[in-house]
PDB file of N, CA, C and O in Angstrom:
ATOM      1  N   UNK A   1       0.844  -1.168   0.000  1.00 95.00           N
ATOM      2  CA  UNK A   1       0.000   0.000   0.000  1.00 95.00           C
ATOM      3  C   UNK A   1       0.903   1.250   0.000  1.00 95.00           C
ATOM      4  O   UNK A   1       1.876   1.316   0.740  1.00 95.00           O
ATOM      5  N   UNK A   2       0.570   2.221  -0.830  1.00 97.00           N
ATOM      6  CA  UNK A   2       1.318   3.481  -0.877  1.00 97.00           C
ATOM      7  C   UNK A   2       0.913   4.324   0.327  1.00 97.00           C
ATOM      8  O   UNK A   2      -0.266   4.574   0.545  1.00 97.00           O
ATOM      9  N   UNK A   3       1.900   4.732   1.130  1.00 97.00           N
ATOM     10  CA  UNK A   3       1.610   5.562   2.300  1.00 97.00           C
ATOM     11  C   UNK A   3       2.038   7.008   2.083  1.00 97.00           C
ATOM     12  O   UNK A   3       1.546   7.904   2.751  1.00 97.00           O
ATOM     13  N   UNK A   4       2.953   7.234   1.162  1.00 97.00           N
ATOM     14  CA  UNK A   4       3.409   8.586   0.845  1.00 97.00           C
ATOM     15  C   UNK A   4       3.308   8.764  -0.667  1.00 97.00           C
ATOM     16  O   UNK A   4       4.149   8.253  -1.416  1.00 97.00           O
ATOM     17  N   UNK A   5       2.268   9.464  -1.093  1.00 97.00           N
ATOM     18  CA  UNK A   5       2.080   9.635  -2.532  1.00 97.00           C
ATOM     19  C   UNK A   5       3.058  10.651  -3.120  1.00 97.00           C
ATOM     20  O   UNK A   5       3.393  10.568  -4.301  1.00 97.00           O
ATOM     21  N   UNK A   6       3.539  11.581  -2.326  1.00 97.00           N
ATOM     22  CA  UNK A   6       4.508  12.566  -2.837  1.00 97.00           C
ATOM     23  C   UNK A   6       5.808  11.890  -3.266  1.00 97.00           C
ATOM     24  O   UNK A   6       6.406  12.262  -4.276  1.00 97.00           O
ATOM     25  N   UNK A   7       6.263  10.921  -2.477  1.00 97.00           N
ATOM     26  CA  UNK A   7       7.519  10.223  -2.756  1.00 97.00           C
ATOM     27  C   UNK A   7       7.293   8.792  -3.247  1.00 97.00           C
ATOM     28  O   UNK A   7       8.255   8.054  -3.442  1.00 97.00           O
ATOM     29  N   UNK A   8       6.052   8.402  -3.395  1.00 97.00           N
ATOM     30  CA  UNK A   8       5.651   7.053  -3.808  1.00 97.00           C
ATOM     31  C   UNK A   8       6.354   5.995  -2.955  1.00 97.00           C
ATOM     32  O   UNK A   8       7.093   5.149  -3.452  1.00 97.00           O
ATOM     33  N   UNK A   9       6.116   6.081  -1.649  1.00 97.00           N
ATOM     34  CA  UNK A   9       6.673   5.120  -0.704  1.00 97.00           C
ATOM     35  C   UNK A   9       5.564   4.189  -0.228  1.00 97.00           C
ATOM     36  O   UNK A   9       4.477   4.631   0.117  1.00 97.00           O
ATOM     37  N   UNK A  10       5.884   2.919  -0.178  1.00 97.00           N
ATOM     38  CA  UNK A  10       4.914   1.940   0.299  1.00 97.00           C
ATOM     39  C   UNK A  10       5.148   1.655   1.782  1.00 97.00           C
ATOM     40  O   UNK A  10       6.203   1.989   2.336  1.00 97.00           O
ATOM     41  N   UNK A  11       4.182   1.007   2.386  1.00 96.00           N
ATOM     42  CA  UNK A  11       4.343   0.605   3.776  1.00 96.00           C
ATOM     43  C   UNK A  11       5.522  -0.349   3.910  1.00 96.00           C
ATOM     44  O   UNK A  11       6.261  -0.307   4.892  1.00 96.00           O
ATOM     45  N   UNK A  12       5.739  -1.188   2.893  1.00 97.00           N
ATOM     46  CA  UNK A  12       6.875  -2.111   2.930  1.00 97.00           C
ATOM     47  C   UNK A  12       8.204  -1.372   2.845  1.00 97.00           C
ATOM     48  O   UNK A  12       9.167  -1.761   3.503  1.00 97.00           O
ATOM     49  N   UNK A  13       8.272  -0.290   2.086  1.00 97.00           N
ATOM     50  CA  UNK A  13       9.480   0.533   2.026  1.00 97.00           C
ATOM     51  C   UNK A  13       9.815   1.061   3.421  1.00 97.00           C
ATOM     52  O   UNK A  13      10.967   1.016   3.856  1.00 97.00           O
ATOM     53  N   UNK A  14       8.791   1.568   4.098  1.00 96.00           N
ATOM     54  CA  UNK A  14       8.996   2.133   5.435  1.00 96.00           C
ATOM     55  C   UNK A  14       9.434   1.048   6.403  1.00 96.00           C
ATOM     56  O   UNK A  14      10.410   1.223   7.142  1.00 96.00           O
ATOM     57  N   UNK A  15       8.757  -0.098   6.379  1.00 95.00           N
ATOM     58  CA  UNK A  15       9.132  -1.203   7.284  1.00 95.00           C
ATOM     59  C   UNK A  15      10.572  -1.662   7.034  1.00 95.00           C
ATOM     60  O   UNK A  15      11.319  -1.924   7.975  1.00 95.00           O
ATOM     61  N   UNK A  16      10.940  -1.765   5.767  1.00 94.00           N
ATOM     62  CA  UNK A  16      12.301  -2.196   5.431  1.00 94.00           C
ATOM     63  C   UNK A  16      13.342  -1.211   5.956  1.00 94.00           C
ATOM     64  O   UNK A  16      14.374  -1.622   6.487  1.00 94.00           O
ATOM     65  N   UNK A  17      13.078   0.089   5.807  1.00 94.00           N
ATOM     66  CA  UNK A  17      14.014   1.105   6.309  1.00 94.00           C
ATOM     67  C   UNK A  17      14.134   1.035   7.820  1.00 94.00           C
ATOM     68  O   UNK A  17      15.233   1.129   8.372  1.00 94.00           O
ATOM     69  N   UNK A  18      13.014   0.852   8.501  1.00 94.00           N
ATOM     70  CA  UNK A  18      13.031   0.781   9.969  1.00 94.00           C
ATOM     71  C   UNK A  18      13.819  -0.441  10.423  1.00 94.00           C
ATOM     72  O   UNK A  18      14.676  -0.349  11.309  1.00 94.00           O
ATOM     73  N   UNK A  19      13.568  -1.570   9.811  1.00 91.00           N
ATOM     74  CA  UNK A  19      14.259  -2.803  10.215  1.00 91.00           C
ATOM     75  C   UNK A  19      15.742  -2.768   9.879  1.00 91.00           C
ATOM     76  O   UNK A  19      16.564  -3.207  10.676  1.00 91.00           O
ATOM     77  N   UNK A  20      16.089  -2.230   8.733  1.00 90.00           N
ATOM     78  CA  UNK A  20      17.491  -2.199   8.311  1.00 90.00           C
ATOM     79  C   UNK A  20      18.322  -1.249   9.164  1.00 90.00           C
ATOM     80  O   UNK A  20      19.462  -1.542   9.501  1.00 90.00           O
ATOM     81  N   UNK A  21      17.759  -0.102   9.488  1.00 85.00           N
ATOM     82  CA  UNK A  21      18.514   0.941  10.175  1.00 85.00           C
ATOM     83  C   UNK A  21      18.106   1.166  11.622  1.00 85.00           C
ATOM     84  O   UNK A  21      18.701   1.992  12.304  1.00 85.00           O
ATOM     85  N   UNK A  22      17.046   0.461  12.093  1.00 83.00           N
ATOM     86  CA  UNK A  22      16.506   0.679  13.434  1.00 83.00           C
ATOM     87  C   UNK A  22      16.207   2.167  13.651  1.00 83.00           C
ATOM     88  O   UNK A  22      16.539   2.740  14.685  1.00 83.00           O
ATOM     89  N   UNK A  23      15.624   2.773  12.646  1.00 85.00           N
ATOM     90  CA  UNK A  23      15.265   4.183  12.728  1.00 85.00           C
ATOM     91  C   UNK A  23      14.044   4.354  13.609  1.00 85.00           C
ATOM     92  O   UNK A  23      13.202   3.474  13.688  1.00 85.00           O
ATOM     93  N   UNK A  24      13.956   5.485  14.274  1.00 88.00           N
ATOM     94  CA  UNK A  24      12.814   5.707  15.153  1.00 88.00           C
ATOM     95  C   UNK A  24      12.137   7.042  14.894  1.00 88.00           C
ATOM     96  O   UNK A  24      11.227   7.425  15.617  1.00 88.00           O
ATOM     97  N   UNK A  25      12.549   7.741  13.861  1.00 94.00           N
ATOM     98  CA  UNK A  25      11.872   9.002  13.543  1.00 94.00           C
ATOM     99  C   UNK A  25      11.482   9.022  12.073  1.00 94.00           C
ATOM    100  O   UNK A  25      12.084   8.335  11.242  1.00 94.00           O
ATOM    101  N   UNK A  26      10.489   9.810  11.777  1.00 95.00           N
ATOM    102  CA  UNK A  26      10.030   9.946  10.406  1.00 95.00           C
ATOM    103  C   UNK A  26      11.142  10.517   9.537  1.00 95.00           C
ATOM    104  O   UNK A  26      11.383  10.046   8.422  1.00 95.00           O
ATOM    105  N   UNK A  27      11.839  11.500  10.036  1.00 95.00           N
ATOM    106  CA  UNK A  27      12.948  12.109   9.283  1.00 95.00           C
ATOM    107  C   UNK A  27      14.003  11.067   8.925  1.00 95.00           C
ATOM    108  O   UNK A  27      14.526  11.050   7.811  1.00 95.00           O
ATOM    109  N   UNK A  28      14.331  10.189   9.866  1.00 94.00           N
ATOM    110  CA  UNK A  28      15.322   9.148   9.605  1.00 94.00           C
ATOM    111  C   UNK A  28      14.839   8.177   8.532  1.00 94.00           C
ATOM    112  O   UNK A  28      15.621   7.749   7.688  1.00 94.00           O
ATOM    113  N   UNK A  29      13.562   7.839   8.568  1.00 95.00           N
ATOM    114  CA  UNK A  29      13.010   6.940   7.554  1.00 95.00           C
ATOM    115  C   UNK A  29      13.156   7.567   6.175  1.00 95.00           C
ATOM    116  O   UNK A  29      13.633   6.933   5.235  1.00 95.00           O
ATOM    117  N   UNK A  30      12.754   8.832   6.052  1.00 95.00           N
ATOM    118  CA  UNK A  30      12.900   9.511   4.764  1.00 95.00           C
ATOM    119  C   UNK A  30      14.357   9.541   4.333  1.00 95.00           C
ATOM    120  O   UNK A  30      14.671   9.307   3.167  1.00 95.00           O
ATOM    121  N   UNK A  31      15.261   9.838   5.242  1.00 95.00           N
ATOM    122  CA  UNK A  31      16.680   9.872   4.903  1.00 95.00           C
ATOM    123  C   UNK A  31      17.183   8.529   4.409  1.00 95.00           C
ATOM    124  O   UNK A  31      17.930   8.462   3.428  1.00 95.00           O
ATOM    125  N   UNK A  32      16.764   7.459   5.064  1.00 94.00           N
ATOM    126  CA  UNK A  32      17.169   6.115   4.642  1.00 94.00           C
ATOM    127  C   UNK A  32      16.653   5.779   3.256  1.00 94.00           C
ATOM    128  O   UNK A  32      17.282   5.024   2.523  1.00 94.00           O
ATOM    129  N   UNK A  33      15.501   6.357   2.914  1.00 95.00           N
ATOM    130  CA  UNK A  33      14.893   6.075   1.620  1.00 95.00           C
ATOM    131  C   UNK A  33      15.293   7.096   0.556  1.00 95.00           C
ATOM    132  O   UNK A  33      14.812   7.047  -0.575  1.00 95.00           O
ATOM    133  N   UNK A  34      16.171   8.032   0.919  1.00 95.00           N
ATOM    134  CA  UNK A  34      16.709   8.982  -0.040  1.00 95.00           C
ATOM    135  C   UNK A  34      15.742  10.064  -0.487  1.00 95.00           C
ATOM    136  O   UNK A  34      15.830  10.545  -1.608  1.00 95.00           O
ATOM    137  N   UNK A  35      14.832  10.441   0.400  1.00 96.00           N
ATOM    138  CA  UNK A  35      13.883  11.502   0.051  1.00 96.00           C
ATOM    139  C   UNK A  35      13.581  12.333   1.301  1.00 96.00           C
ATOM    140  O   UNK A  35      14.208  12.147   2.329  1.00 96.00           O
ATOM    141  N   UNK A  36      12.644  13.251   1.186  1.00 94.00           N
ATOM    142  CA  UNK A  36      12.259  14.064   2.331  1.00 94.00           C
ATOM    143  C   UNK A  36      10.753  14.286   2.305  1.00 94.00           C
ATOM    144  O   UNK A  36      10.110  14.139   1.269  1.00 94.00           O
ATOM    145  N   UNK A  37      10.207  14.647   3.445  1.00 94.00           N
ATOM    146  CA  UNK A  37       8.766  14.893   3.551  1.00 94.00           C
ATOM    147  C   UNK A  37       8.382  16.067   2.663  1.00 94.00           C
ATOM    148  O   UNK A  37       9.133  17.032   2.547  1.00 94.00           O
ATOM    149  N   UNK A  38       7.229  15.956   2.060  1.00 95.00           N
ATOM    150  CA  UNK A  38       6.727  17.028   1.210  1.00 95.00           C
ATOM    151  C   UNK A  38       5.504  17.665   1.870  1.00 95.00           C
ATOM    152  O   UNK A  38       5.627  18.697   2.497  1.00 95.00           O
ATOM    153  N   UNK A  39       4.342  17.056   1.739  1.00 96.00           N
ATOM    154  CA  UNK A  39       3.114  17.668   2.255  1.00 96.00           C
ATOM    155  C   UNK A  39       2.841  17.295   3.710  1.00 96.00           C
ATOM    156  O   UNK A  39       2.117  18.009   4.394  1.00 96.00           O
ATOM    157  N   UNK A  40       3.367  16.164   4.187  1.00 94.00           N
ATOM    158  CA  UNK A  40       3.210  15.770   5.578  1.00 94.00           C
ATOM    159  C   UNK A  40       1.972  14.947   5.898  1.00 94.00           C
ATOM    160  O   UNK A  40       1.789  14.524   7.032  1.00 94.00           O
ATOM    161  N   UNK A  41       1.106  14.697   4.913  1.00 96.00           N
ATOM    162  CA  UNK A  41      -0.107  13.934   5.194  1.00 96.00           C
ATOM    163  C   UNK A  41       0.185  12.502   5.608  1.00 96.00           C
ATOM    164  O   UNK A  41      -0.641  11.868   6.263  1.00 96.00           O
ATOM    165  N   UNK A  42       1.343  11.984   5.277  1.00 97.00           N
ATOM    166  CA  UNK A  42       1.677  10.595   5.591  1.00 97.00           C
ATOM    167  C   UNK A  42       2.312  10.431   6.976  1.00 97.00           C
ATOM    168  O   UNK A  42       2.544   9.303   7.417  1.00 97.00           O
ATOM    169  N   UNK A  43       2.594  11.509   7.669  1.00 96.00           N
ATOM    170  CA  UNK A  43       3.363  11.444   8.919  1.00 96.00           C
ATOM    171  C   UNK A  43       2.748  10.503   9.950  1.00 96.00           C
ATOM    172  O   UNK A  43       3.459   9.697  10.556  1.00 96.00           O
ATOM    173  N   UNK A  44       1.459  10.587  10.158  1.00 96.00           N
ATOM    174  CA  UNK A  44       0.814   9.708  11.159  1.00 96.00           C
ATOM    175  C   UNK A  44       0.920   8.248  10.770  1.00 96.00           C
ATOM    176  O   UNK A  44       1.178   7.389  11.614  1.00 96.00           O
ATOM    177  N   UNK A  45       0.727   7.968   9.494  1.00 97.00           N
ATOM    178  CA  UNK A  45       0.802   6.585   9.031  1.00 97.00           C
ATOM    179  C   UNK A  45       2.219   6.052   9.161  1.00 97.00           C
ATOM    180  O   UNK A  45       2.422   4.928   9.631  1.00 97.00           O
ATOM    181  N   UNK A  46       3.201   6.843   8.784  1.00 97.00           N
ATOM    182  CA  UNK A  46       4.594   6.414   8.916  1.00 97.00           C
ATOM    183  C   UNK A  46       4.954   6.222  10.384  1.00 97.00           C
ATOM    184  O   UNK A  46       5.618   5.258  10.750  1.00 97.00           O
ATOM    185  N   UNK A  47       4.497   7.111  11.242  1.00 96.00           N
ATOM    186  CA  UNK A  47       4.744   6.974  12.686  1.00 96.00           C
ATOM    187  C   UNK A  47       4.171   5.653  13.202  1.00 96.00           C
ATOM    188  O   UNK A  47       4.813   4.932  13.961  1.00 96.00           O
ATOM    189  N   UNK A  48       2.951   5.318  12.767  1.00 96.00           N
ATOM    190  CA  UNK A  48       2.313   4.071  13.192  1.00 96.00           C
ATOM    191  C   UNK A  48       3.109   2.865  12.699  1.00 96.00           C
ATOM    192  O   UNK A  48       3.342   1.910  13.443  1.00 96.00           O
ATOM    193  N   UNK A  49       3.575   2.914  11.458  1.00 96.00           N
ATOM    194  CA  UNK A  49       4.367   1.816  10.901  1.00 96.00           C
ATOM    195  C   UNK A  49       5.683   1.669  11.658  1.00 96.00           C
ATOM    196  O   UNK A  49       6.111   0.549  11.966  1.00 96.00           O
ATOM    197  N   UNK A  50       6.333   2.772  11.981  1.00 95.00           N
ATOM    198  CA  UNK A  50       7.570   2.726  12.771  1.00 95.00           C
ATOM    199  C   UNK A  50       7.301   2.053  14.112  1.00 95.00           C
ATOM    200  O   UNK A  50       8.030   1.152  14.528  1.00 95.00           O
ATOM    201  N   UNK A  51       6.253   2.496  14.795  1.00 94.00           N
ATOM    202  CA  UNK A  51       5.916   1.926  16.108  1.00 94.00           C
ATOM    203  C   UNK A  51       5.627   0.433  16.013  1.00 94.00           C
ATOM    204  O   UNK A  51       6.082  -0.347  16.848  1.00 94.00           O
ATOM    205  N   UNK A  52       4.877   0.032  14.984  1.00 93.00           N
ATOM    206  CA  UNK A  52       4.578  -1.388  14.795  1.00 93.00           C
ATOM    207  C   UNK A  52       5.841  -2.186  14.488  1.00 93.00           C
ATOM    208  O   UNK A  52       6.036  -3.275  15.021  1.00 93.00           O
ATOM    209  N   UNK A  53       6.694  -1.648  13.625  1.00 91.00           N
ATOM    210  CA  UNK A  53       7.903  -2.364  13.218  1.00 91.00           C
ATOM    211  C   UNK A  53       8.884  -2.534  14.372  1.00 91.00           C
ATOM    212  O   UNK A  53       9.522  -3.570  14.498  1.00 91.00           O
ATOM    213  N   UNK A  54       8.995  -1.494  15.192  1.00 88.00           N
ATOM    214  CA  UNK A  54       9.938  -1.568  16.311  1.00 88.00           C
ATOM    215  C   UNK A  54       9.343  -2.277  17.513  1.00 88.00           C
ATOM    216  O   UNK A  54      10.067  -2.879  18.300  1.00 88.00           O
ATOM    217  N   UNK A  55       8.032  -2.183  17.680  1.00 85.00           N
ATOM    218  CA  UNK A  55       7.391  -2.805  18.831  1.00 85.00           C
ATOM    219  C   UNK A  55       8.039  -2.348  20.114  1.00 85.00           C
ATOM    220  O   UNK A  55       8.314  -1.172  20.310  1.00 85.00           O
ATOM    221  N   UNK A  56       8.336  -3.281  20.955  1.00 54.00           N
ATOM    222  CA  UNK A  56       8.958  -2.941  22.235  1.00 54.00           C
ATOM    223  C   UNK A  56      10.475  -2.886  22.134  1.00 54.00           C
ATOM    224  O   UNK A  56      11.150  -2.602  23.105  1.00 54.00           O
ATOM    225  N   UNK A  57      11.016  -3.151  20.952  1.00 55.00           N
ATOM    226  CA  UNK A  57      12.471  -3.181  20.765  1.00 55.00           C
ATOM    227  C   UNK A  57      12.981  -1.850  20.226  1.00 55.00           C
ATOM    228  O   UNK A  57      13.744  -1.785  19.283  1.00 55.00           O
ATOM    229  N   UNK A  58      12.570  -0.750  20.839  1.00 57.00           N
ATOM    230  CA  UNK A  58      13.029   0.568  20.403  1.00 57.00           C
ATOM    231  C   UNK A  58      14.513   0.723  20.691  1.00 57.00           C
ATOM    232  O   UNK A  58      14.987   0.341  21.745  1.00 57.00           O
ATOM    233  N   UNK A  59      15.246   1.315  19.767  1.00 55.00           N
ATOM    234  CA  UNK A  59      16.666   1.569  20.021  1.00 55.00           C
ATOM    235  C   UNK A  59      16.845   2.543  21.184  1.00 55.00           C
ATOM    236  O   UNK A  59      15.970   3.372  21.443  1.00 55.00           O
ATOM    237  N   UNK A  60      17.961   2.448  21.851  1.00 55.00           N
ATOM    238  CA  UNK A  60      18.231   3.324  22.994  1.00 55.00           C
ATOM    239  C   UNK A  60      18.191   4.790  22.602  1.00 55.00           C
ATOM    240  O   UNK A  60      17.824   5.647  23.398  1.00 55.00           O
ATOM    241  N   UNK A  61      18.535   5.100  21.361  1.00 59.00           N
ATOM    242  CA  UNK A  61      18.555   6.492  20.926  1.00 59.00           C
ATOM    243  C   UNK A  61      17.167   7.119  20.897  1.00 59.00           C
ATOM    244  O   UNK A  61      17.040   8.331  20.848  1.00 59.00           O
ATOM    245  N   UNK A  62      16.118   6.295  20.932  1.00 63.00           N
ATOM    246  CA  UNK A  62      14.755   6.825  20.941  1.00 63.00           C
ATOM    247  C   UNK A  62      14.321   7.242  22.343  1.00 63.00           C
ATOM    248  O   UNK A  62      13.423   8.045  22.490  1.00 63.00           O
ATOM    249  N   UNK A  63      14.935   6.680  23.362  1.00 50.00           N
ATOM    250  CA  UNK A  63      14.635   7.008  24.744  1.00 50.00           C
ATOM    251  C   UNK A  63      13.148   6.894  25.080  1.00 50.00           C
ATOM    252  O   UNK A  63      12.650   7.595  25.941  1.00 50.00           O
ATOM    253  N   UNK A  64      12.423   6.050  24.350  1.00 50.00           N
ATOM    254  CA  UNK A  64      11.021   5.847  24.633  1.00 50.00           C
ATOM    255  C   UNK A  64      10.123   6.996  24.252  1.00 50.00           C
ATOM    256  O   UNK A  64       8.936   6.994  24.535  1.00 50.00           O
ATOM    257  N   UNK A  65      10.671   8.038  23.635  1.00 47.00           N
ATOM    258  CA  UNK A  65       9.870   9.201  23.237  1.00 47.00           C
ATOM    259  C   UNK A  65       9.444   9.060  21.788  1.00 47.00           C
ATOM    260  O   UNK A  65      10.215   8.576  20.961  1.00 47.00           O
ATOM    261  N   UNK A  66       8.260   9.537  21.500  1.00 47.00           N
ATOM    262  CA  UNK A  66       7.804   9.562  20.109  1.00 47.00           C
ATOM    263  C   UNK A  66       8.498  10.719  19.416  1.00 47.00           C
ATOM    264  O   UNK A  66       8.473  11.841  19.899  1.00 47.00           O
ATOM    265  N   UNK A  67       9.139  10.431  18.307  1.00 47.00           N
ATOM    266  CA  UNK A  67       9.824  11.463  17.533  1.00 47.00           C
ATOM    267  C   UNK A  67       9.129  11.575  16.200  1.00 47.00           C
ATOM    268  O   UNK A  67       9.099  10.631  15.438  1.00 47.00           O
ATOM    269  N   UNK A  68       8.563  12.715  15.890  1.00 48.00           N
ATOM    270  CA  UNK A  68       7.797  12.856  14.668  1.00 48.00           C
ATOM    271  C   UNK A  68       8.589  13.406  13.510  1.00 48.00           C
ATOM    272  O   UNK A  68       8.157  13.381  12.390  1.00 48.00           O
ATOM    273  N   UNK A  69       9.748  13.950  13.746  1.00 49.00           N
ATOM    274  CA  UNK A  69      10.499  14.493  12.619  1.00 49.00           C
ATOM    275  C   UNK A  69      11.966  14.199  12.731  1.00 49.00           C
ATOM    276  O   UNK A  69      12.471  13.659  13.608  1.00 49.00           O
TER     277      UNK A  69
END
């Protein structure tokens, strides 16, 4: 499913970036995928995918805080 129409990113793209890099912020996901946020409508969906992908195994750099950018 396409979650970011501006950059044509799928939910699988986001999950792969999170798993490969253990990213915990939306900005990091975009950086791993070689693009940047445009309109921002996908932010909530990407945040949810990050949270699901990481589950309880958040990297220490996240410090348990939600990072939106």
